[in-house]
Amino acid sequence: MTNVVDGVGRVGGTAQAWAALGGAPELAGRVRYRGVGDLGEGPLPVDELARSTVGVCALAAAELAAVRAGGGAGDVAPLVVDEGAVATAFVSERHLRVQGRAPVSFAPLSGFWQAADGGWVRTHANYPHHEAALVRGLGLPAATPEALRAAVSGRPAVEVQEAVYAEGGLAVAVAEAYGEPQPLVEPVRESGARGRRLGPAPVGRPAAGVRVLDLTRVIAGPVATRTLGLLGADVLRIDPPGLPEADDAYADTGFGKRSALLDLAEPGDRAVFEGLLAEADVVVSGYRPGALERYGLGAAELLERRPGLVVAELCAWGWRGWGPWAGRRGFDSLVQAGYGIAARCAGAGGVPRGVPGALPAQALDHGTGYLVAAGVLRALAEGGGRGLRFSLAGTGSWLVRGLGAGEGSAGAGAGAGADAGGGYSAGGWLREVDSGYGGLRYAASPFGDWARGPSRWGGDAAVWLPRG
């Protein structure tokens, strides 16, 4: 983030996202974009989604910095977001190398499969428990692509979907039409109370001294919290010990935070968690609706107990989900399938005609992550005491319905990753660091770089660091 004004602003999507976050309209034009970025071709404006979500996060960080310096929104200086940095960060999982090895993005049983009625099903079996549920739900004789293909081809798409979900697995019939409209951001509650007063912050670290309890997994939520960690927050991720995170996923999204394991059903661990909650400023949760309420940790309950908190919740299918979808598990690829995006992308990016496709990035995940971070930063700037909701379906709804192509064009100034011919190259934003997983090559954040690599998942103590 650079306080200079070179480059031409693209404020179409930025203004829309900033308005959804409740920001002062006149600030949207202070975000400028420069350089070259390229997330690949496709029928939907993914590049605009990427630049806009990162842009509003940069703007929210600048607003918080201005407030903590004793000023207000009007003191936010113009700032620049580099498009090459955005494009690189939006596919950070593709750039990751763990001791020279490329990560496994999708397991053999994750993908598109044609059903008996001519429709398609998208499955997600990257985690062992989801693979086991998929095998149970369809009665597969073996956990192989051949067995899955044969099973799906003998049943209608929706029947496959329901059989797998009934066993706790993940399969979605590919929708031909877009799903019901969803809000990009949904403010759900304001307590009327203010959180802990935040004094001046170091330059580039507007969230310094803020404690963030991270109850998220996989990509969207962890992208939000690794961003807050880069911006100075003390982020502590808490997971149940019986639900391991994939090593490759945490090697990518574990920057800027620590990770500990607590079983909330066990009294001793619950007491530790309650102690952490008592000193937290922010809670970010990424579980499906209703999952945390059974522990008394829904947004309404948290704000009742701690009126000054900022609570950001995100889910897959939207808080105003249609039919049974709001309470279902989901991932970016599944929401693309169920929301009609995969059908819109059929035949794109080298996919055969008639076969569902995908966005050129897991843009719903990454875009939602930056929106969540922006929402938290804005809520802190306004004193805390509020709950916000986000969803992958809400970001998808914005992508297919409301997101404009933007205004203007790339600025004259090339970013650090622009090659000599003016094209995009990711190399300028790739870094190397040691970590709990060994040597990593990774994508830097559009906001700078982390001080160190991630620890191993679950390997840290469940304690806050001293406030600095």
Short mmCIF file of C-alpha atoms in Angstrom, two decimals:
data_model
loop_
_atom_site.label_atom_id
_atom_site.label_comp_id
_atom_site.label_asym_id
_atom_site.label_seq_id
_atom_site.Cartn_x
_atom_site.Cartn_y
_atom_site.Cartn_z
CA MET A 1 0.00 0.00 0.00
CA THR A 2 1.57 3.25 -1.18
CA ASN A 3 0.31 6.76 -0.54
CA VAL A 4 0.91 8.11 -4.04
CA VAL A 5 -1.49 8.97 -6.80
CA ASP A 6 0.03 7.64 -10.01
CA GLY A 7 -2.14 5.34 -12.04
CA VAL A 8 -5.71 5.69 -13.20
CA GLY A 9 -8.48 4.80 -10.78
CA ARG A 10 -10.99 2.07 -11.51
CA VAL A 11 -13.78 2.85 -9.11
CA GLY A 12 -16.72 0.86 -10.50
CA GLY A 13 -16.37 -2.31 -8.42
CA THR A 14 -14.44 -0.52 -5.70
CA ALA A 15 -17.29 1.93 -5.15
CA GLN A 16 -19.85 -0.89 -5.06
CA ALA A 17 -17.90 -2.93 -2.50
CA TRP A 18 -17.09 0.13 -0.39
CA ALA A 19 -20.76 1.10 -0.31
CA ALA A 20 -21.70 -2.43 0.77
CA LEU A 21 -19.24 -2.10 3.65
CA GLY A 22 -20.87 1.18 4.71
CA GLY A 23 -17.92 3.38 3.82
CA ALA A 24 -18.17 7.08 3.02
CA PRO A 25 -18.82 7.27 -0.76
CA GLU A 26 -16.29 10.01 -1.41
CA LEU A 27 -13.42 7.77 -0.25
CA ALA A 28 -13.82 5.15 -2.99
CA GLY A 29 -12.17 7.40 -5.55
CA ARG A 30 -9.02 7.63 -3.44
CA VAL A 31 -8.05 4.08 -4.41
CA ARG A 32 -5.91 3.96 -7.54
CA TYR A 33 -4.62 0.97 -9.47
CA ARG A 34 -1.42 0.61 -11.41
CA GLY A 35 0.57 -2.06 -13.17
CA VAL A 36 -0.61 -5.18 -14.94
CA GLY A 37 -2.42 -8.20 -13.61
CA ASP A 38 -3.92 -11.19 -15.38
CA LEU A 39 -6.01 -13.91 -13.78
CA GLY A 40 -6.84 -15.54 -17.10
CA GLU A 41 -9.68 -15.33 -19.55
CA GLY A 42 -13.29 -16.13 -18.78
CA PRO A 43 -16.82 -14.86 -19.24
CA LEU A 44 -17.06 -13.07 -15.88
CA PRO A 45 -15.14 -10.01 -14.54
CA VAL A 46 -12.84 -11.84 -12.13
CA ASP A 47 -10.03 -9.31 -12.51
CA GLU A 48 -12.42 -6.55 -11.42
CA LEU A 49 -13.59 -8.61 -8.45
CA ALA A 50 -9.97 -9.15 -7.40
CA ARG A 51 -8.83 -5.53 -7.67
CA SER A 52 -12.00 -4.20 -6.02
CA THR A 53 -11.91 -6.49 -2.98
CA VAL A 54 -8.22 -5.82 -2.38
CA GLY A 55 -8.81 -2.11 -3.03
CA VAL A 56 -11.50 -1.77 -0.38
CA CYS A 57 -9.36 -3.70 2.08
CA ALA A 58 -6.51 -1.24 1.45
CA LEU A 59 -8.93 1.64 1.89
CA ALA A 60 -10.35 0.23 5.14
CA ALA A 61 -6.80 -0.19 6.48
CA ALA A 62 -6.00 3.42 5.59
CA GLU A 63 -9.21 4.60 7.25
CA LEU A 64 -8.39 2.74 10.47
CA ALA A 65 -4.86 4.16 10.43
CA ALA A 66 -6.26 7.69 10.06
CA VAL A 67 -8.71 7.19 12.92
CA ARG A 68 -6.03 5.76 15.20
CA ALA A 69 -3.84 8.77 14.41
CA GLY A 70 -6.57 11.02 15.80
CA GLY A 71 -8.15 12.00 12.49
CA GLY A 72 -11.17 10.82 10.55
CA ALA A 73 -12.22 9.43 7.20
CA GLY A 74 -11.44 12.72 5.51
CA ASP A 75 -7.77 12.30 6.43
CA VAL A 76 -7.32 9.21 4.26
CA ALA A 77 -4.69 10.00 1.63
CA PRO A 78 -4.90 8.63 -1.92
CA LEU A 79 -3.41 5.16 -2.15
CA VAL A 80 -2.30 2.77 -4.87
CA VAL A 81 -2.93 -0.95 -5.28
CA ASP A 82 -0.66 -2.85 -7.64
CA GLU A 83 -2.59 -5.14 -10.00
CA GLY A 84 0.27 -7.59 -10.38
CA ALA A 85 0.40 -8.10 -6.63
CA VAL A 86 -3.37 -8.64 -6.59
CA ALA A 87 -3.29 -11.22 -9.39
CA THR A 88 -0.45 -13.11 -7.73
CA ALA A 89 -2.08 -13.17 -4.29
CA PHE A 90 -5.44 -14.27 -5.68
CA VAL A 91 -3.93 -17.56 -6.77
CA SER A 92 -1.47 -17.89 -3.89
CA GLU A 93 -2.17 -21.61 -3.57
CA ARG A 94 -0.93 -22.15 -7.15
CA HIS A 95 2.35 -20.37 -6.49
CA LEU A 96 3.05 -22.23 -3.26
CA ARG A 97 5.96 -24.67 -3.20
CA VAL A 98 6.66 -26.72 -0.09
CA GLN A 99 10.33 -27.73 -0.11
CA GLY A 100 10.16 -27.49 -3.90
CA ARG A 101 6.97 -29.55 -4.20
CA ALA A 102 3.79 -28.20 -5.74
CA PRO A 103 0.77 -28.66 -3.43
CA VAL A 104 -2.12 -30.96 -4.27
CA SER A 105 -5.06 -28.65 -5.03
CA PHE A 106 -7.79 -31.17 -5.75
CA ALA A 107 -7.97 -34.85 -4.82
CA PRO A 108 -8.80 -37.54 -7.44
CA LEU A 109 -12.44 -37.73 -6.32
CA SER A 110 -12.93 -33.95 -6.54
CA GLY A 111 -14.27 -32.75 -9.88
CA PHE A 112 -17.14 -32.80 -12.38
CA TRP A 113 -18.99 -36.04 -13.19
CA GLN A 114 -21.85 -36.53 -15.65
CA ALA A 115 -25.07 -37.99 -14.29
CA ALA A 116 -27.68 -40.25 -15.86
CA ASP A 117 -30.03 -37.38 -16.71
CA GLY A 118 -27.35 -35.54 -18.68
CA GLY A 119 -26.66 -33.12 -15.84
CA TRP A 120 -23.38 -32.76 -14.00
CA VAL A 121 -22.29 -33.11 -10.38
CA ARG A 122 -19.35 -31.36 -8.73
CA THR A 123 -17.77 -33.27 -5.85
CA HIS A 124 -15.29 -32.14 -3.22
CA ALA A 125 -13.28 -34.85 -1.48
CA ASN A 126 -10.02 -33.14 -0.57
CA TYR A 127 -10.37 -34.03 3.12
CA PRO A 128 -10.35 -37.70 4.18
CA HIS A 129 -13.65 -37.44 6.06
CA HIS A 130 -15.34 -35.93 3.02
CA GLU A 131 -13.94 -38.65 0.77
CA ALA A 132 -15.22 -41.32 3.18
CA ALA A 133 -18.68 -39.70 3.23
CA LEU A 134 -18.75 -39.58 -0.58
CA VAL A 135 -17.87 -43.28 -0.76
CA ARG A 136 -20.58 -44.14 1.77
CA GLY A 137 -23.22 -41.95 0.19
CA LEU A 138 -22.89 -43.56 -3.23
CA GLY A 139 -21.96 -47.05 -2.03
CA LEU A 140 -18.74 -47.04 -4.04
CA PRO A 141 -16.91 -50.36 -4.16
CA ALA A 142 -13.61 -48.45 -4.12
CA ALA A 143 -12.46 -44.86 -3.65
CA THR A 144 -11.40 -44.46 -7.27
CA PRO A 145 -12.39 -42.05 -10.06
CA GLU A 146 -13.59 -45.00 -12.13
CA ALA A 147 -15.96 -46.17 -9.39
CA LEU A 148 -17.25 -42.65 -8.82
CA ARG A 149 -17.79 -42.01 -12.52
CA ALA A 150 -19.78 -45.23 -12.86
CA ALA A 151 -21.91 -44.51 -9.79
CA VAL A 152 -22.78 -40.95 -10.83
CA SER A 153 -23.55 -41.97 -14.41
CA GLY A 154 -26.28 -44.31 -13.17
CA ARG A 155 -28.25 -41.75 -11.14
CA PRO A 156 -29.82 -38.31 -11.68
CA ALA A 157 -27.63 -35.37 -10.63
CA VAL A 158 -29.85 -34.14 -7.79
CA GLU A 159 -30.23 -37.67 -6.44
CA VAL A 160 -26.42 -37.96 -6.27
CA GLN A 161 -26.23 -34.60 -4.52
CA GLU A 162 -28.76 -35.53 -1.86
CA ALA A 163 -27.35 -39.01 -1.24
CA VAL A 164 -23.88 -37.62 -0.62
CA TYR A 165 -25.05 -34.74 1.57
CA ALA A 166 -27.12 -37.15 3.65
CA GLU A 167 -23.88 -38.88 4.64
CA GLY A 168 -22.08 -35.64 5.42
CA GLY A 169 -20.26 -35.48 2.10
CA LEU A 170 -20.03 -32.77 -0.52
CA ALA A 171 -21.59 -33.02 -3.97
CA VAL A 172 -23.59 -30.39 -5.82
CA ALA A 173 -25.68 -30.69 -8.96
CA VAL A 174 -24.50 -28.11 -11.47
CA ALA A 175 -27.16 -25.40 -11.81
CA GLU A 176 -27.92 -23.97 -15.24
CA ALA A 177 -29.32 -20.69 -13.89
CA TYR A 178 -27.92 -18.29 -11.33
CA GLY A 179 -29.08 -18.75 -7.75
CA GLU A 180 -31.17 -16.36 -5.72
CA PRO A 181 -29.59 -12.91 -5.17
CA GLN A 182 -27.51 -12.63 -2.01
CA PRO A 183 -26.15 -9.49 -0.30
CA LEU A 184 -22.43 -8.83 -0.60
CA VAL A 185 -22.27 -7.80 3.06
CA GLU A 186 -25.02 -8.17 5.61
CA PRO A 187 -24.80 -6.06 8.78
CA VAL A 188 -26.69 -8.11 11.32
CA ARG A 189 -26.32 -6.32 14.61
CA GLU A 190 -24.92 -3.25 16.29
CA SER A 191 -24.62 -3.46 20.04
CA GLY A 192 -24.37 0.28 20.59
CA ALA A 193 -21.25 -0.34 22.67
CA ARG A 194 -17.70 0.57 21.79
CA GLY A 195 -14.74 -1.76 22.01
CA ARG A 196 -11.38 -1.13 23.60
CA ARG A 197 -9.99 2.28 22.67
CA LEU A 198 -7.20 2.01 20.11
CA GLY A 199 -4.41 4.55 20.21
CA PRO A 200 -1.93 5.42 17.44
CA ALA A 201 -0.56 2.52 15.41
CA PRO A 202 2.81 2.02 13.72
CA VAL A 203 2.98 2.90 10.04
CA GLY A 204 1.73 0.03 7.91
CA ARG A 205 0.23 -1.78 10.93
CA PRO A 206 -3.19 -0.20 11.55
CA ALA A 207 -4.44 -3.31 13.37
CA ALA A 208 -1.51 -3.41 15.83
CA GLY A 209 -2.63 -4.38 19.32
CA VAL A 210 -5.90 -5.91 18.07
CA ARG A 211 -6.54 -9.51 19.13
CA VAL A 212 -8.34 -11.66 16.57
CA LEU A 213 -9.81 -15.04 17.47
CA ASP A 214 -9.77 -16.99 14.21
CA LEU A 215 -12.37 -19.76 13.90
CA THR A 216 -12.02 -20.32 10.17
CA ARG A 217 -10.73 -23.02 7.82
CA VAL A 218 -9.52 -23.66 4.25
CA ILE A 219 -9.24 -20.41 2.19
CA ALA A 220 -11.73 -17.53 2.58
CA GLY A 221 -11.56 -17.01 6.34
CA PRO A 222 -7.83 -17.77 6.59
CA VAL A 223 -7.13 -15.25 3.80
CA ALA A 224 -8.98 -12.65 5.86
CA THR A 225 -7.08 -13.42 9.04
CA ARG A 226 -3.64 -13.71 7.42
CA THR A 227 -4.32 -10.22 6.01
CA LEU A 228 -5.27 -8.89 9.45
CA GLY A 229 -2.11 -10.46 10.83
CA LEU A 230 0.02 -8.73 8.22
CA LEU A 231 -1.64 -5.44 9.17
CA GLY A 232 -0.53 -5.87 12.77
CA ALA A 233 -3.21 -7.92 14.55
CA ASP A 234 -2.38 -10.75 16.94
CA VAL A 235 -4.28 -13.59 15.23
CA LEU A 236 -4.82 -16.87 17.05
CA ARG A 237 -6.51 -19.64 15.10
CA ILE A 238 -8.40 -22.26 17.08
CA ASP A 239 -9.42 -25.63 15.63
CA PRO A 240 -10.89 -28.83 17.08
CA PRO A 241 -8.23 -31.53 17.43
CA GLY A 242 -10.30 -34.12 15.56
CA LEU A 243 -10.59 -32.13 12.33
CA PRO A 244 -7.08 -31.71 10.91
CA GLU A 245 -6.33 -29.04 8.34
CA ALA A 246 -4.48 -30.06 5.19
CA ASP A 247 -0.79 -29.25 5.54
CA ASP A 248 -0.61 -27.60 2.13
CA ALA A 249 -3.64 -25.42 2.86
CA TYR A 250 -2.16 -24.17 6.12
CA ALA A 251 1.28 -23.66 4.57
CA ASP A 252 -0.42 -21.15 2.24
CA THR A 253 -2.87 -19.45 4.62
CA GLY A 254 -1.06 -19.83 7.97
CA PHE A 255 1.02 -16.68 7.53
CA GLY A 256 0.43 -13.88 10.03
CA LYS A 257 -1.10 -16.04 12.76
CA ARG A 258 -0.57 -18.76 15.33
CA SER A 259 -2.54 -22.00 15.54
CA ALA A 260 -3.76 -23.95 18.57
CA LEU A 261 -6.15 -26.85 19.19
CA LEU A 262 -9.05 -26.80 21.66
CA ASP A 263 -11.99 -29.16 22.04
CA LEU A 264 -14.92 -26.97 23.07
CA ALA A 265 -16.84 -30.02 24.30
CA GLU A 266 -14.12 -30.67 26.89
CA PRO A 267 -14.49 -28.50 30.03
CA GLY A 268 -10.81 -27.67 30.44
CA ASP A 269 -10.39 -26.61 26.82
CA ARG A 270 -13.64 -24.67 26.94
CA ALA A 271 -12.37 -22.73 29.94
CA VAL A 272 -9.19 -21.85 28.02
CA PHE A 273 -11.29 -20.72 25.08
CA GLU A 274 -13.48 -18.55 27.30
CA GLY A 275 -10.36 -16.88 28.67
CA LEU A 276 -9.20 -16.10 25.14
CA LEU A 277 -12.63 -14.79 24.19
CA ALA A 278 -12.69 -12.49 27.21
CA GLU A 279 -9.62 -10.64 25.89
CA ALA A 280 -10.40 -10.75 22.15
CA ASP A 281 -11.31 -7.67 20.13
CA VAL A 282 -12.47 -9.54 17.03
CA VAL A 283 -13.94 -12.97 16.31
CA VAL A 284 -13.93 -14.26 12.73
CA SER A 285 -15.87 -17.49 12.18
CA GLY A 286 -16.20 -19.58 9.05
CA TYR A 287 -18.51 -22.39 10.08
CA ARG A 288 -21.92 -23.01 8.52
CA PRO A 289 -24.92 -21.31 10.14
CA GLY A 290 -25.91 -22.98 13.40
CA ALA A 291 -22.63 -24.82 13.93
CA LEU A 292 -21.28 -22.47 16.64
CA GLU A 293 -24.66 -21.61 18.12
CA ARG A 294 -24.78 -25.01 19.77
CA TYR A 295 -21.75 -23.88 21.80
CA GLY A 296 -23.32 -20.51 22.58
CA LEU A 297 -20.91 -18.78 20.19
CA GLY A 298 -23.17 -17.34 17.53
CA ALA A 299 -22.80 -13.65 16.71
CA ALA A 300 -25.87 -12.60 18.70
CA GLU A 301 -24.69 -14.49 21.77
CA LEU A 302 -21.14 -13.17 21.52
CA LEU A 303 -22.31 -9.57 21.21
CA GLU A 304 -24.69 -10.06 24.13
CA ARG A 305 -21.78 -11.20 26.29
CA ARG A 306 -19.16 -8.82 24.84
CA PRO A 307 -20.98 -5.80 23.38
CA GLY A 308 -17.79 -4.15 22.14
CA LEU A 309 -16.66 -7.08 19.99
CA VAL A 310 -16.43 -7.15 16.22
CA VAL A 311 -17.89 -10.44 14.97
CA ALA A 312 -17.49 -11.38 11.31
CA GLU A 313 -19.20 -14.55 10.13
CA LEU A 314 -18.81 -16.17 6.74
CA CYS A 315 -20.41 -19.22 5.19
CA ALA A 316 -20.71 -20.85 1.77
CA TRP A 317 -24.30 -20.55 0.62
CA GLY A 318 -25.51 -17.32 2.15
CA TRP A 319 -27.37 -16.42 5.28
CA ARG A 320 -30.56 -16.03 3.26
CA GLY A 321 -29.96 -19.35 1.53
CA TRP A 322 -32.64 -20.88 -0.64
CA GLY A 323 -34.22 -24.14 0.56
CA PRO A 324 -31.85 -26.20 2.71
CA TRP A 325 -28.71 -24.59 1.36
CA ALA A 326 -27.99 -22.03 4.09
CA GLY A 327 -27.12 -24.77 6.58
CA ARG A 328 -25.01 -26.86 4.21
CA ARG A 329 -21.26 -27.14 3.98
CA GLY A 330 -19.60 -25.80 0.88
CA PHE A 331 -16.42 -24.68 -0.81
CA ASP A 332 -15.65 -22.23 -3.62
CA SER A 333 -15.81 -24.90 -6.32
CA LEU A 334 -19.17 -26.17 -5.05
CA VAL A 335 -20.71 -22.71 -4.85
CA GLN A 336 -19.55 -22.04 -8.40
CA ALA A 337 -21.38 -25.23 -9.42
CA GLY A 338 -24.55 -24.69 -7.41
CA TYR A 339 -24.86 -20.98 -8.14
CA GLY A 340 -24.73 -21.29 -11.93
CA ILE A 341 -21.19 -20.00 -12.39
CA ALA A 342 -19.77 -23.35 -13.53
CA ALA A 343 -22.41 -23.60 -16.25
CA ARG A 344 -21.64 -20.04 -17.36
CA CYS A 345 -17.97 -21.02 -17.64
CA ALA A 346 -18.65 -24.12 -19.76
CA GLY A 347 -16.30 -24.26 -22.71
CA ALA A 348 -14.02 -21.56 -21.29
CA GLY A 349 -10.32 -21.96 -20.62
CA GLY A 350 -9.92 -25.02 -22.82
CA VAL A 351 -12.84 -26.94 -21.26
CA PRO A 352 -14.74 -28.98 -23.90
CA ARG A 353 -18.03 -27.54 -25.06
CA GLY A 354 -20.90 -28.61 -22.83
CA VAL A 355 -18.66 -29.51 -19.89
CA PRO A 356 -18.97 -27.20 -16.84
CA GLY A 357 -15.99 -24.98 -16.21
CA ALA A 358 -14.59 -22.87 -13.40
CA LEU A 359 -13.44 -19.34 -12.76
CA PRO A 360 -9.75 -18.79 -13.52
CA ALA A 361 -9.12 -18.42 -9.77
CA GLN A 362 -10.84 -19.45 -6.57
CA ALA A 363 -12.11 -15.91 -6.65
CA LEU A 364 -15.11 -16.39 -4.37
CA ASP A 365 -12.76 -17.57 -1.62
CA HIS A 366 -10.09 -14.93 -2.02
CA GLY A 367 -12.51 -12.09 -2.77
CA THR A 368 -14.65 -12.92 0.26
CA GLY A 369 -11.51 -13.13 2.40
CA TYR A 370 -10.45 -9.58 1.54
CA LEU A 371 -14.01 -8.33 2.06
CA VAL A 372 -14.11 -9.91 5.52
CA ALA A 373 -10.80 -8.26 6.44
CA ALA A 374 -12.10 -4.93 5.13
CA GLY A 375 -15.31 -5.30 7.13
CA VAL A 376 -13.37 -5.98 10.32
CA LEU A 377 -11.07 -3.00 9.75
CA ARG A 378 -14.02 -0.68 9.09
CA ALA A 379 -15.82 -1.93 12.19
CA LEU A 380 -12.72 -1.26 14.28
CA ALA A 381 -12.47 2.24 12.82
CA GLU A 382 -16.05 2.87 13.90
CA GLY A 383 -15.43 1.64 17.45
CA GLY A 384 -16.49 -2.00 17.32
CA GLY A 385 -19.68 -3.45 18.72
CA ARG A 386 -21.10 -4.94 15.55
CA GLY A 387 -21.69 -8.16 13.67
CA LEU A 388 -21.23 -8.67 9.93
CA ARG A 389 -22.03 -11.57 7.64
CA PHE A 390 -20.40 -12.59 4.38
CA SER A 391 -20.75 -15.59 2.09
CA LEU A 392 -19.21 -17.12 -1.00
CA ALA A 393 -22.65 -17.03 -2.61
CA GLY A 394 -22.92 -13.32 -1.81
CA THR A 395 -19.63 -12.67 -3.56
CA GLY A 396 -20.78 -14.86 -6.45
CA SER A 397 -24.06 -12.97 -6.69
CA TRP A 398 -22.14 -9.69 -6.93
CA LEU A 399 -19.85 -11.17 -9.59
CA VAL A 400 -22.67 -12.31 -11.88
CA ARG A 401 -25.22 -9.56 -11.24
CA GLY A 402 -23.77 -6.31 -9.96
CA LEU A 403 -20.09 -6.06 -10.72
CA GLY A 404 -19.23 -3.59 -13.46
CA ALA A 405 -16.22 -3.89 -15.72
CA GLY A 406 -14.67 -0.89 -13.97
CA GLU A 407 -13.70 2.53 -15.25
CA GLY A 408 -10.47 3.66 -16.85
CA SER A 409 -7.48 1.51 -17.70
CA ALA A 410 -4.24 0.40 -16.17
CA GLY A 411 -2.01 3.19 -15.00
CA ALA A 412 1.10 4.23 -16.81
CA GLY A 413 3.31 3.08 -13.96
CA ALA A 414 4.16 -0.62 -14.16
CA GLY A 415 4.17 -2.66 -10.97
CA ALA A 416 7.03 -4.76 -9.63
CA GLY A 417 5.92 -7.81 -11.55
CA ALA A 418 5.46 -6.24 -14.97
CA ASP A 419 7.87 -7.58 -17.55
CA ALA A 420 9.80 -5.49 -20.02
CA GLY A 421 7.00 -5.74 -22.58
CA GLY A 422 4.37 -4.49 -20.14
CA GLY A 423 2.81 -7.93 -19.57
CA TYR A 424 2.13 -9.62 -16.26
CA SER A 425 4.60 -11.92 -14.55
CA ALA A 426 4.15 -13.22 -11.01
CA GLY A 427 7.85 -13.40 -10.27
CA GLY A 428 8.11 -9.96 -8.70
CA TRP A 429 5.79 -10.99 -5.85
CA LEU A 430 7.11 -14.46 -5.07
CA ARG A 431 9.15 -14.86 -1.91
CA GLU A 432 10.97 -17.64 -0.02
CA VAL A 433 10.97 -18.31 3.72
CA ASP A 434 11.56 -21.07 6.23
CA SER A 435 8.48 -22.37 8.06
CA GLY A 436 7.11 -25.16 10.16
CA TYR A 437 6.75 -27.09 6.90
CA GLY A 438 10.31 -26.43 5.70
CA GLY A 439 11.28 -24.02 2.97
CA LEU A 440 8.36 -22.32 1.22
CA ARG A 441 8.00 -20.34 -1.95
CA TYR A 442 4.88 -18.23 -1.57
CA ALA A 443 3.00 -15.23 -2.89
CA ALA A 444 3.44 -12.00 -0.95
CA SER A 445 0.37 -10.05 0.07
CA PRO A 446 -0.71 -6.97 -1.90
CA PHE A 447 -0.10 -5.10 1.38
CA GLY A 448 3.50 -6.18 1.90
CA ASP A 449 5.13 -9.26 3.37
CA TRP A 450 4.91 -11.24 6.58
CA ALA A 451 7.78 -11.19 9.05
CA ARG A 452 8.05 -14.99 9.17
CA GLY A 453 6.62 -18.19 7.73
CA PRO A 454 3.75 -20.14 9.25
CA SER A 455 4.23 -22.50 12.16
CA ARG A 456 2.72 -25.97 11.87
CA TRP A 457 -1.05 -26.24 12.21
CA GLY A 458 -2.06 -26.80 15.83
CA GLY A 459 1.49 -26.38 17.11
CA ASP A 460 1.17 -23.16 19.12
CA ALA A 461 0.00 -22.42 22.65
CA ALA A 462 -3.55 -21.16 23.11
CA VAL A 463 -2.48 -17.83 24.63
CA TRP A 464 -2.45 -14.23 23.51
CA LEU A 465 0.80 -12.42 22.96
CA PRO A 466 1.45 -9.33 25.12
CA ARG A 467 -0.17 -6.29 23.59
CA GLY A 468 2.45 -4.23 21.84
#
